[in-house]
mmCIF file of C-alpha atoms (C1' of nucleotides) in Angstrom:
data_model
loop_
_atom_site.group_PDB
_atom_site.id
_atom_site.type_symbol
_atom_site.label_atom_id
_atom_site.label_comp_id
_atom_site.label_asym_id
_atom_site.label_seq_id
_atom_site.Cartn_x
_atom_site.Cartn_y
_atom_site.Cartn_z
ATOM 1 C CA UNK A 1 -6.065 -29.124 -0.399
ATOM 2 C CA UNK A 2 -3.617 -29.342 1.799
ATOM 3 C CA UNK A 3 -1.396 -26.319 1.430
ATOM 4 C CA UNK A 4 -0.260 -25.146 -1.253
ATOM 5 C CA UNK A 5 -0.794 -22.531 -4.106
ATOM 6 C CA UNK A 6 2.151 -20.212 -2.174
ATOM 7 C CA UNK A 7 3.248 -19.004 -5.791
ATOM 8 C CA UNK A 8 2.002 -20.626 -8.574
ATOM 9 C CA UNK A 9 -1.310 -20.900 -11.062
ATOM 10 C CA UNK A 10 -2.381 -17.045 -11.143
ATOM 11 C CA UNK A 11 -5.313 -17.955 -14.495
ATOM 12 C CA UNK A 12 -7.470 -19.970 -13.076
ATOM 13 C CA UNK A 13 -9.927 -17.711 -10.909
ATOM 14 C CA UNK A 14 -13.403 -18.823 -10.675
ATOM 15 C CA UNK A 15 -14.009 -15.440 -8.993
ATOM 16 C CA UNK A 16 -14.724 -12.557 -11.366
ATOM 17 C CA UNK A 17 -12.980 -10.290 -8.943
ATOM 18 C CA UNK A 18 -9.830 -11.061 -6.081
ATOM 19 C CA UNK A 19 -7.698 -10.008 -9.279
ATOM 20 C CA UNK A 20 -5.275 -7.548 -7.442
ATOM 21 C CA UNK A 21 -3.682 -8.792 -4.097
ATOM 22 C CA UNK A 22 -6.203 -8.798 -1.262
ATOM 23 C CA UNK A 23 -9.085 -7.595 -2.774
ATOM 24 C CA UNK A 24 -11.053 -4.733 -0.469
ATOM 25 C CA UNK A 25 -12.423 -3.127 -2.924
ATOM 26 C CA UNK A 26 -10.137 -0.573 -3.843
ATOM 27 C CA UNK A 27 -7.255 -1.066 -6.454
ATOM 28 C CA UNK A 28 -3.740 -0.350 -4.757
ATOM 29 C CA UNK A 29 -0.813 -0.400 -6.872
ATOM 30 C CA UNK A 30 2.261 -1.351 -4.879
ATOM 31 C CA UNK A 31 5.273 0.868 -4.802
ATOM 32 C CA UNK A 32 7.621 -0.308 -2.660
ATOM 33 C CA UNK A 33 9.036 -3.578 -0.185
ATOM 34 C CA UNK A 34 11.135 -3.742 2.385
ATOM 35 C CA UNK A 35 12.245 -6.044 4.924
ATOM 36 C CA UNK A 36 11.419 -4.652 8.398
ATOM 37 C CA UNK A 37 14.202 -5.781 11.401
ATOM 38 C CA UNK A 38 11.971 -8.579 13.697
ATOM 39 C CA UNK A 39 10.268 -10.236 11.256
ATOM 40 C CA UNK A 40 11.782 -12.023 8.693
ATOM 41 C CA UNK A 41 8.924 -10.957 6.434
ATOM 42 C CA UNK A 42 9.436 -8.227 3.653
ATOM 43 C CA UNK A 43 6.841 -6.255 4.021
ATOM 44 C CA UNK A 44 4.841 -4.103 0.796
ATOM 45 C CA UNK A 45 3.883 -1.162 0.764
ATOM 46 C CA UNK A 46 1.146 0.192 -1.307
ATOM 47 C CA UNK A 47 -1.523 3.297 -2.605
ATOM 48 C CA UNK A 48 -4.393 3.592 -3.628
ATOM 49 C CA UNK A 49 -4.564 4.852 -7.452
ATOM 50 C CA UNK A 50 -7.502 7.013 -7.150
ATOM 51 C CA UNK A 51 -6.570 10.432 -7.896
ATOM 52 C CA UNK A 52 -6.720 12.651 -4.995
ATOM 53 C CA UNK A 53 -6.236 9.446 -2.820
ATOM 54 C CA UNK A 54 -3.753 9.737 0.224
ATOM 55 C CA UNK A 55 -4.436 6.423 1.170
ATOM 56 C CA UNK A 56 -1.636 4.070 1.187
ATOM 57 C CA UNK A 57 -1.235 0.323 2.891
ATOM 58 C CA UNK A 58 1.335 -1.554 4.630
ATOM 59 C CA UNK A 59 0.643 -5.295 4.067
ATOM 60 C CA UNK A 60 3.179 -7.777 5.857
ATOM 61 C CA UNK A 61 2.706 -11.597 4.987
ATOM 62 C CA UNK A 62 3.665 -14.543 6.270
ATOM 63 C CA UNK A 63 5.728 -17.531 4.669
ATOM 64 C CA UNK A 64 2.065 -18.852 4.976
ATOM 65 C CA UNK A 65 1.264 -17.177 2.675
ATOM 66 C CA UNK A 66 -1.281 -15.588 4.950
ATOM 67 C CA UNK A 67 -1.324 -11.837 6.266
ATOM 68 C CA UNK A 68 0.377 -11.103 8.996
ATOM 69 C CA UNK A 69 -0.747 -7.740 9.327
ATOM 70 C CA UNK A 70 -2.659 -4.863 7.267
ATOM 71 C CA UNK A 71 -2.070 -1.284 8.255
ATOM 72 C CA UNK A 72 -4.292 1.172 6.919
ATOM 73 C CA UNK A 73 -3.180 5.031 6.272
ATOM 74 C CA UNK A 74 -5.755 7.655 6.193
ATOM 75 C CA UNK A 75 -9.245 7.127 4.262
ATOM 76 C CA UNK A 76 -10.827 6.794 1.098
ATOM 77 C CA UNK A 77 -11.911 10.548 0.126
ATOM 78 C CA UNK A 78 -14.097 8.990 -2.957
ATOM 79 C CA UNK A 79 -16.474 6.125 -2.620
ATOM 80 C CA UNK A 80 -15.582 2.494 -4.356
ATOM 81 C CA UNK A 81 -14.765 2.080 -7.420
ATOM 82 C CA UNK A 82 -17.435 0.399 -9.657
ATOM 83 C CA UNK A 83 -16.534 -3.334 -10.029
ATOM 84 C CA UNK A 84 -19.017 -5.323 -10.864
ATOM 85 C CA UNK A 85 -21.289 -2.826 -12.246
ATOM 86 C CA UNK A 86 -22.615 -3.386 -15.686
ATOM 87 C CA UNK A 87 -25.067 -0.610 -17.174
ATOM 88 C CA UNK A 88 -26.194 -2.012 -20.537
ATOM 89 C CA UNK A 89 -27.605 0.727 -22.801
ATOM 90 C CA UNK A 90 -29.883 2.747 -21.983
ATOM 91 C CA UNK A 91 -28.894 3.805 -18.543
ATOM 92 C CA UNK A 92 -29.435 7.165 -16.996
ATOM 93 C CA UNK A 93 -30.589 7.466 -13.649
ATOM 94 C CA UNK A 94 -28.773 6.334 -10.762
ATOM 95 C CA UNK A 95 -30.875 5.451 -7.729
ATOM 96 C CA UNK A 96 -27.862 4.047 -5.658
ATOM 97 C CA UNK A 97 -24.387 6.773 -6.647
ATOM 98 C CA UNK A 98 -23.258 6.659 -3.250
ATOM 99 C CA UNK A 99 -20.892 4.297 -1.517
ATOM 100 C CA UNK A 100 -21.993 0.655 -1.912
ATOM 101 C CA UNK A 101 -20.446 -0.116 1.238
ATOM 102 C CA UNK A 102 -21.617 2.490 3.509
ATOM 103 C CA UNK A 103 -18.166 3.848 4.459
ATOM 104 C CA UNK A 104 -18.716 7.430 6.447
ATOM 105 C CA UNK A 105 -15.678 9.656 5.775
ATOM 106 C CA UNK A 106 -14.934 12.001 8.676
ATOM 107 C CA UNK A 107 -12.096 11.197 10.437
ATOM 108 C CA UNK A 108 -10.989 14.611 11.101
ATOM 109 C CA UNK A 109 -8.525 13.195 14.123
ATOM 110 C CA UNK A 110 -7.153 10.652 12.162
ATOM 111 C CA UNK A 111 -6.904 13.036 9.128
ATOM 112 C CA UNK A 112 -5.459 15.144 11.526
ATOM 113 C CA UNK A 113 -2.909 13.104 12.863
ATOM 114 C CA UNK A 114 -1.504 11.423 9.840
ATOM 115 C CA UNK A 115 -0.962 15.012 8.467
ATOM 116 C CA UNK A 116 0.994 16.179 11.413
ATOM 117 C CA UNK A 117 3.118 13.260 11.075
ATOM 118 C CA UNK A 118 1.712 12.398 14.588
ATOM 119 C CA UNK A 119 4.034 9.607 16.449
ATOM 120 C CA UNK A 120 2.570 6.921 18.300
ATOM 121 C CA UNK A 121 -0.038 6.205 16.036
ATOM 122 C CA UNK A 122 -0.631 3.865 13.373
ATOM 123 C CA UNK A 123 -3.595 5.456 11.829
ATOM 124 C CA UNK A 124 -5.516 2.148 11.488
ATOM 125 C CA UNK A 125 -4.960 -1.123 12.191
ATOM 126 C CA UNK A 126 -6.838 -3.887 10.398
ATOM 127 C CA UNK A 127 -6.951 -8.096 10.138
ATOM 128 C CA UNK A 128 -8.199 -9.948 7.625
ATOM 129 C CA UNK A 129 -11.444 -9.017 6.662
ATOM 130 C CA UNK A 130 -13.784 -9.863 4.009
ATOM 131 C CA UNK A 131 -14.941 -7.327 1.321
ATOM 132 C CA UNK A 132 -18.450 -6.067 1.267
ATOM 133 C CA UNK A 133 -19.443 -4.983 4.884
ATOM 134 C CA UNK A 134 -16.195 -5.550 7.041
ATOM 135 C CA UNK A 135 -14.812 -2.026 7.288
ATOM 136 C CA UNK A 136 -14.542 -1.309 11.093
ATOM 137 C CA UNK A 137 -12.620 1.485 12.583
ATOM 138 C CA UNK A 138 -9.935 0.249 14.770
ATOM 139 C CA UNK A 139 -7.947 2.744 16.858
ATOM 140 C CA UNK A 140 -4.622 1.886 18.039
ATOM 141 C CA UNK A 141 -2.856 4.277 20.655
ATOM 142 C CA UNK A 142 -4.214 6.705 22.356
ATOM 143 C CA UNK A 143 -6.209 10.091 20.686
ATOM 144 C CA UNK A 144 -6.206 13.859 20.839
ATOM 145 C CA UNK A 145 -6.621 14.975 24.749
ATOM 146 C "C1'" DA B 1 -0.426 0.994 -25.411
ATOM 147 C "C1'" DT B 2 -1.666 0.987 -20.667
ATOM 148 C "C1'" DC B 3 -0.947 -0.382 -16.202
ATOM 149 C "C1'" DT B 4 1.168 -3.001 -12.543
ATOM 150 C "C1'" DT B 5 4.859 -5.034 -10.486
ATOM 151 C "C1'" DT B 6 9.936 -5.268 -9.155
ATOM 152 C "C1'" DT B 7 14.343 -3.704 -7.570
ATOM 153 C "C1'" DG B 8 17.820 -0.192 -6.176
ATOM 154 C "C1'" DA B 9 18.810 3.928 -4.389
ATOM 155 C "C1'" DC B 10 17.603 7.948 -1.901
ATOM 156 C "C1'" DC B 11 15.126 10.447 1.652
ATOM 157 C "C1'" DT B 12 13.069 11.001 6.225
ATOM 158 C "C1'" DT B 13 12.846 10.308 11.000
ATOM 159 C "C1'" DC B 14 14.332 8.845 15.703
ATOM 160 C "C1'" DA B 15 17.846 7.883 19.256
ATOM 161 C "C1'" DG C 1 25.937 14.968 13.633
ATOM 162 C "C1'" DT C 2 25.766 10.147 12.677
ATOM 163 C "C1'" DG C 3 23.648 5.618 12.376
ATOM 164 C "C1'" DA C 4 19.907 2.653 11.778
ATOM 165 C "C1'" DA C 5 15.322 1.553 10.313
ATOM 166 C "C1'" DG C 6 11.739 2.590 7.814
ATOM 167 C "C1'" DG C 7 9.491 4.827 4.029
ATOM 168 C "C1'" DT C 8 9.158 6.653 -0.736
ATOM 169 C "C1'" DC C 9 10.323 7.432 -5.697
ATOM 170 C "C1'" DA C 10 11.884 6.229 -10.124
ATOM 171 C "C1'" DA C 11 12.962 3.375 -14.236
ATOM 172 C "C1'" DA C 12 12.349 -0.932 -16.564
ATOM 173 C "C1'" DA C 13 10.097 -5.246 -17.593
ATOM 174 C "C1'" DG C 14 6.086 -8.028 -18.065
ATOM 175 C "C1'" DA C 15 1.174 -8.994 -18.843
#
DNA sequence: ATCTTTTGACCTTCA
DNA sequence: GTGAAGGTCAAAAGA
């Protein structure tokens, strides 16, 4: 493989998930692009379609095809959506309801400051990470006094 | 039929 | 108050 695949072949996925772009673990749905002045990258913008969810992204690629940059806004208020959960028949307890990931949700100062509309902050800022266990808190800027 | 993606226009915010 | 940049919404098309 040298490097290709930049936008092509989209049905054959050996992996049962990675269907939506990025895969995290959460299902965004994008609603918007633009091209931001000093990159000549568009950049997407998208939300997570949870109900109740004021979560939304801003993904910027690269003609790599690679990201250049994931910003995350605000925090999931409900846990992960079941993927690859199958309950046959004949289910009714659930031993393991909460998140599968082990993602706390209190962030009253970032909850805080996205609400405000607080400048000088970018909520969170994120690299490529892999799904499962790679949710770390990154803090850009500087926080309440 | 449902849902997502895409594009244009409009709105918001900062200087 | 205006301009620029960025951000968001809406309608339509495609899968």
């Amino acid at each position: 493989m040298a490097s290709e695949n930049i936008e092509d072949d989209k049905k054959s996925l050996p992996l049962p998930s990675a269907d939506r772009t990025s895969y995290d673990g959460y299902n965004w749905r994008k609603y918007g692009q633009k091209q931001v002045k000093g990159s000549e990258y568009p950049r997407s913008y998208y939300k997570c379609t949870h109900p109740n969810c004021p979560v939304k992204k801003k993904v910027e690629r690269s003609l790599d095809g690679q990201i250049a940059e994931i910003v995350y806004n605000g925090e999931q208020n409900h846990s992960k959506p079941q993927l690859p959960k199958r309950n046959a028949s004949g289910r009714q307890g659930q031993g393991f309801v909460s998140d599968g990931t082990g993602l706390e949700i209190n962030n009253p100062s970032l909850v805080n400051q996205v609400n405000d509309r607080n400048k000088g902050f970018e909520g969170r800022v994120e690299y490529q990470n892999e799904v499962g266990v790679g949710v770390q808190t990154t803090f850009s800027g500087q926080n309440v006094p």
